[in-house]
PDB file of C-alpha atoms in Angstrom:
ATOM      1  CA  MET A   1      86.985-105.498   8.695  1.00 92.00           C
ATOM      2  CA  GLN A   2      84.731-103.234   7.313  1.00 95.00           C
ATOM      3  CA  GLN A   3      86.686-101.605   4.436  1.00 97.00           C
ATOM      4  CA  GLN A   4      86.957-105.570   3.192  1.00 96.00           C
ATOM      5  CA  LEU A   5      83.008-106.096   3.393  1.00 95.00           C
ATOM      6  CA  GLN A   6      82.477-102.861   1.421  1.00 96.00           C
ATOM      7  CA  HIS A   7      84.857-103.694  -1.184  1.00 95.00           C
ATOM      8  CA  TYR A   8      82.936-106.919  -1.820  1.00 95.00           C
ATOM      9  CA  LEU A   9      79.746-105.502  -1.868  1.00 95.00           C
ATOM     10  CA  ASP A  10      81.140-102.672  -3.727  1.00 94.00           C
ATOM     11  CA  LYS A  11      82.055-105.423  -6.427  1.00 94.00           C
ATOM     12  CA  LEU A  12      78.789-107.337  -6.439  1.00 95.00           C
ATOM     13  CA  ALA A  13      76.840-103.486  -7.321  1.00 96.00           C
ATOM     14  CA  TYR A  14      78.800-102.839 -10.131  1.00 97.00           C
ATOM     15  CA  GLU A  15      80.092-105.877 -11.773  1.00 97.00           C
ATOM     16  CA  ILE A  16      78.136-108.767 -13.123  1.00 98.00           C
ATOM     17  CA  ASP A  17      79.449-112.615 -14.602  1.00 97.00           C
ATOM     18  CA  SER A  18      78.372-114.575 -17.490  1.00 97.00           C
ATOM     19  CA  TRP A  19      76.614-116.954 -15.411  1.00 97.00           C
ATOM     20  CA  ASP A  20      74.148-113.884 -13.804  1.00 98.00           C
ATOM     21  CA  LEU A  21      73.860-112.504 -16.932  1.00 98.00           C
ATOM     22  CA  SER A  22      72.321-115.409 -18.524  1.00 98.00           C
ATOM     23  CA  VAL A  23      70.002-116.160 -15.838  1.00 97.00           C
ATOM     24  CA  ALA A  24      68.728-112.091 -15.651  1.00 98.00           C
ATOM     25  CA  LEU A  25      68.506-112.613 -19.740  1.00 97.00           C
ATOM     26  CA  LYS A  26      66.501-115.677 -19.100  1.00 96.00           C
ATOM     27  CA  ALA A  27      64.068-114.092 -16.569  1.00 97.00           C
ATOM     28  CA  GLY A  28      63.526-111.445 -18.549  1.00 96.00           C
ATOM     29  CA  ASP A  29      64.936-108.953 -16.335  1.00 97.00           C
ATOM     30  CA  ARG A  30      64.675-105.181 -17.373  1.00 98.00           C
ATOM     31  CA  LEU A  31      68.328-105.085 -19.226  1.00 98.00           C
ATOM     32  CA  ILE A  32      70.288-103.485 -21.734  1.00 98.00           C
ATOM     33  CA  VAL A  33      73.249-105.196 -22.780  1.00 98.00           C
ATOM     34  CA  ILE A  34      75.824-103.012 -24.698  1.00 98.00           C
ATOM     35  CA  ASP A  35      78.729-104.399 -26.605  1.00 98.00           C
ATOM     36  CA  THR A  36      81.156-101.265 -26.609  1.00 98.00           C
ATOM     37  CA  ARG A  37      83.573-102.650 -29.315  1.00 97.00           C
ATOM     38  CA  ALA A  38      83.702-101.325 -33.247  1.00 97.00           C
ATOM     39  CA  PRO A  39      81.195-102.385 -35.406  1.00 97.00           C
ATOM     40  CA  GLU A  40      82.983-104.855 -37.487  1.00 96.00           C
ATOM     41  CA  LEU A  41      84.151-106.705 -34.402  1.00 96.00           C
ATOM     42  CA  TYR A  42      80.309-106.193 -33.006  1.00 97.00           C
ATOM     43  CA  ALA A  43      78.737-108.011 -36.625  1.00 97.00           C
ATOM     44  CA  ARG A  44      81.467-110.470 -36.093  1.00 96.00           C
ATOM     45  CA  GLU A  45      80.099-112.235 -32.661  1.00 97.00           C
ATOM     46  CA  HIS A  46      78.293-111.037 -29.698  1.00 97.00           C
ATOM     47  CA  ILE A  47      75.818-111.803 -27.088  1.00 98.00           C
ATOM     48  CA  PRO A  48      72.638-112.810 -28.635  1.00 97.00           C
ATOM     49  CA  GLY A  49      70.209-109.761 -27.707  1.00 97.00           C
ATOM     50  CA  ALA A  50      73.275-106.682 -26.926  1.00 98.00           C
ATOM     51  CA  ILE A  51      73.305-103.626 -28.984  1.00 98.00           C
ATOM     52  CA  ASN A  52      76.650-102.337 -30.299  1.00 98.00           C
ATOM     53  CA  LEU A  53      77.014 -98.356 -29.000  1.00 98.00           C
ATOM     54  CA  PRO A  54      80.751 -97.989 -29.181  1.00 98.00           C
ATOM     55  CA  HIS A  55      82.208 -96.348 -25.840  1.00 97.00           C
ATOM     56  CA  ARG A  56      83.636 -93.776 -27.988  1.00 97.00           C
ATOM     57  CA  THR A  57      79.885 -92.459 -29.176  1.00 97.00           C
ATOM     58  CA  MET A  58      78.384 -92.444 -25.965  1.00 98.00           C
ATOM     59  CA  SER A  59      76.418 -89.689 -25.418  1.00 98.00           C
ATOM     60  CA  GLU A  60      72.999 -87.663 -24.643  1.00 98.00           C
ATOM     61  CA  GLU A  61      72.136 -88.209 -28.328  1.00 98.00           C
ATOM     62  CA  THR A  62      73.692 -91.572 -29.129  1.00 98.00           C
ATOM     63  CA  THR A  63      71.740 -92.820 -26.138  1.00 98.00           C
ATOM     64  CA  ARG A  64      68.578 -90.713 -26.132  1.00 97.00           C
ATOM     65  CA  GLY A  65      66.170 -93.940 -27.045  1.00 96.00           C
ATOM     66  CA  LEU A  66      67.333 -96.112 -24.205  1.00 98.00           C
ATOM     67  CA  ASP A  67      65.149 -96.999 -21.281  1.00 98.00           C
ATOM     68  CA  ARG A  68      66.718 -95.016 -17.911  1.00 96.00           C
ATOM     69  CA  ASP A  69      65.336 -97.636 -15.570  1.00 96.00           C
ATOM     70  CA  ALA A  70      66.950-100.878 -17.291  1.00 98.00           C
ATOM     71  CA  LEU A  71      70.140-102.035 -15.907  1.00 98.00           C
ATOM     72  CA  VAL A  72      73.239-101.367 -18.302  1.00 98.00           C
ATOM     73  CA  VAL A  73      75.571-104.038 -18.721  1.00 98.00           C
ATOM     74  CA  SER A  74      78.797-103.133 -20.496  1.00 98.00           C
ATOM     75  CA  TYR A  75      81.114-105.518 -21.951  1.00 98.00           C
ATOM     76  CA  CYS A  76      84.082-105.905 -24.481  1.00 97.00           C
ATOM     77  CA  ASP A  77      86.155-108.528 -25.742  1.00 95.00           C
ATOM     78  CA  GLY A  78      87.624-109.768 -22.287  1.00 92.00           C
ATOM     79  CA  ILE A  79      90.043-109.007 -19.380  1.00 88.00           C
ATOM     80  CA  GLY A  80      92.608-107.546 -21.802  1.00 90.00           C
ATOM     81  CA  CYS A  81      89.943-104.970 -23.132  1.00 91.00           C
ATOM     82  CA  ASN A  82      88.941-101.775 -20.897  1.00 95.00           C
ATOM     83  CA  GLY A  83      86.224-100.961 -23.625  1.00 96.00           C
ATOM     84  CA  SER A  84      83.800-102.387 -20.863  1.00 97.00           C
ATOM     85  CA  THR A  85      85.146-100.236 -18.233  1.00 97.00           C
ATOM     86  CA  LYS A  86      85.458 -97.242 -20.529  1.00 98.00           C
ATOM     87  CA  GLY A  87      81.386 -98.027 -21.452  1.00 98.00           C
ATOM     88  CA  ALA A  88      80.488 -98.580 -17.914  1.00 98.00           C
ATOM     89  CA  LEU A  89      81.771 -95.128 -16.798  1.00 98.00           C
ATOM     90  CA  ASN A  90      80.647 -92.945 -19.766  1.00 98.00           C
ATOM     91  CA  MET A  91      77.018 -94.616 -19.289  1.00 98.00           C
ATOM     92  CA  THR A  92      76.927 -94.023 -15.545  1.00 98.00           C
ATOM     93  CA  ARG A  93      77.999 -90.397 -16.176  1.00 98.00           C
ATOM     94  CA  LEU A  94      75.327 -90.132 -18.774  1.00 98.00           C
ATOM     95  CA  GLY A  95      72.614 -91.253 -15.432  1.00 98.00           C
ATOM     96  CA  PHE A  96      72.341 -94.710 -15.983  1.00 98.00           C
ATOM     97  CA  ARG A  97      72.644 -98.078 -13.666  1.00 98.00           C
ATOM     98  CA  VAL A  98      75.253 -99.804 -14.779  1.00 98.00           C
ATOM     99  CA  LYS A  99      77.535-103.180 -14.492  1.00 98.00           C
ATOM    100  CA  GLU A 100      80.478-104.643 -16.025  1.00 98.00           C
ATOM    101  CA  LEU A 101      80.532-107.678 -17.602  1.00 98.00           C
ATOM    102  CA  MET A 102      83.524-109.611 -15.402  1.00 97.00           C
ATOM    103  CA  GLY A 103      85.550-111.077 -18.455  1.00 97.00           C
ATOM    104  CA  GLY A 104      83.659-109.993 -21.292  1.00 97.00           C
ATOM    105  CA  LEU A 105      82.613-111.908 -24.398  1.00 97.00           C
ATOM    106  CA  ASP A 106      85.517-114.098 -23.365  1.00 97.00           C
ATOM    107  CA  TRP A 107      84.104-115.509 -20.661  1.00 96.00           C
ATOM    108  CA  TRP A 108      81.025-115.689 -21.570  1.00 97.00           C
ATOM    109  CA  LYS A 109      82.168-118.066 -24.557  1.00 97.00           C
ATOM    110  CA  ARG A 110      84.033-119.841 -22.187  1.00 96.00           C
ATOM    111  CA  ASP A 111      81.045-120.483 -19.990  1.00 96.00           C
ATOM    112  CA  GLY A 112      79.261-122.339 -22.804  1.00 96.00           C
ATOM    113  CA  HIS A 113      76.942-119.509 -23.751  1.00 97.00           C
ATOM    114  CA  PRO A 114      75.677-118.920 -26.951  1.00 96.00           C
ATOM    115  CA  THR A 115      77.011-115.857 -29.175  1.00 97.00           C
ATOM    116  CA  SER A 116      75.123-114.323 -32.542  1.00 96.00           C
ATOM    117  CA  GLY A 117      76.632-112.489 -35.256  1.00 94.00           C
ATOM    118  CA  SER A 118      78.414-113.986 -38.534  1.00 93.00           C
ATOM    119  CA  GLN A 119      80.818-116.188 -36.331  1.00 89.00           C
ATOM    120  CA  GLY A 120      78.278-116.966 -33.776  1.00 81.00           C
ATOM    121  CA  SER A 121      78.313-120.037 -31.661  1.00 80.00           C
ATOM    122  CA  GLN A 122      74.973-122.507 -30.624  1.00 69.00           C
ATOM    123  CA  GLY A 123      76.978-122.141 -26.963  1.00 59.00           C
ATOM    124  CA  ASN A 124      77.287-125.038 -25.030  1.00 50.00           C
ATOM    125  CA  SER A 125      74.874-126.787 -22.703  1.00 39.00           C
ATOM    126  CA  GLU A 126      77.252-127.376 -19.877  1.00 39.00           C
ATOM    127  CA  MET A 127      77.806-124.215 -17.548  1.00 37.00           C
ATOM    128  CA  MET A 128      80.863-123.829 -16.200  1.00 38.00           C
ATOM    129  CA  CYS A 129      80.483-121.799 -13.599  1.00 37.00           C
ATOM    130  CA  GLY A 130      77.240-121.649 -11.245  1.00 38.00           C
ATOM    131  CA  CYS A 131      78.572-118.985  -8.579  1.00 36.00           C
TER     132      CYS A 131
END
């Protein structure tokens, strides 16, 4: 039972869902949301306030200006893409405190949250997951 408890504690320590991210952003929590995809995909659509830092370019140099006390939330397209995992790994290696957004941009949109960019949306006022 202890292993199972630790598994769930670890998931909550290292992952965040779109509902909790939205609540944290609205509350003004100290966050850096990082879109780990290619710049052209970020320009098309991204989470409002997110910065674009493709996982392949993460380094001491490219992260120099980022707040090391903030929680970093890494995301990509969704469950079929592991860019968020690669970004979370890279940022952790660089000494940041990191969570990976479960379901990425896909689940952010499915839960009705707005996006920015050339194909951005206003979102849906109904939240699908309030967990």
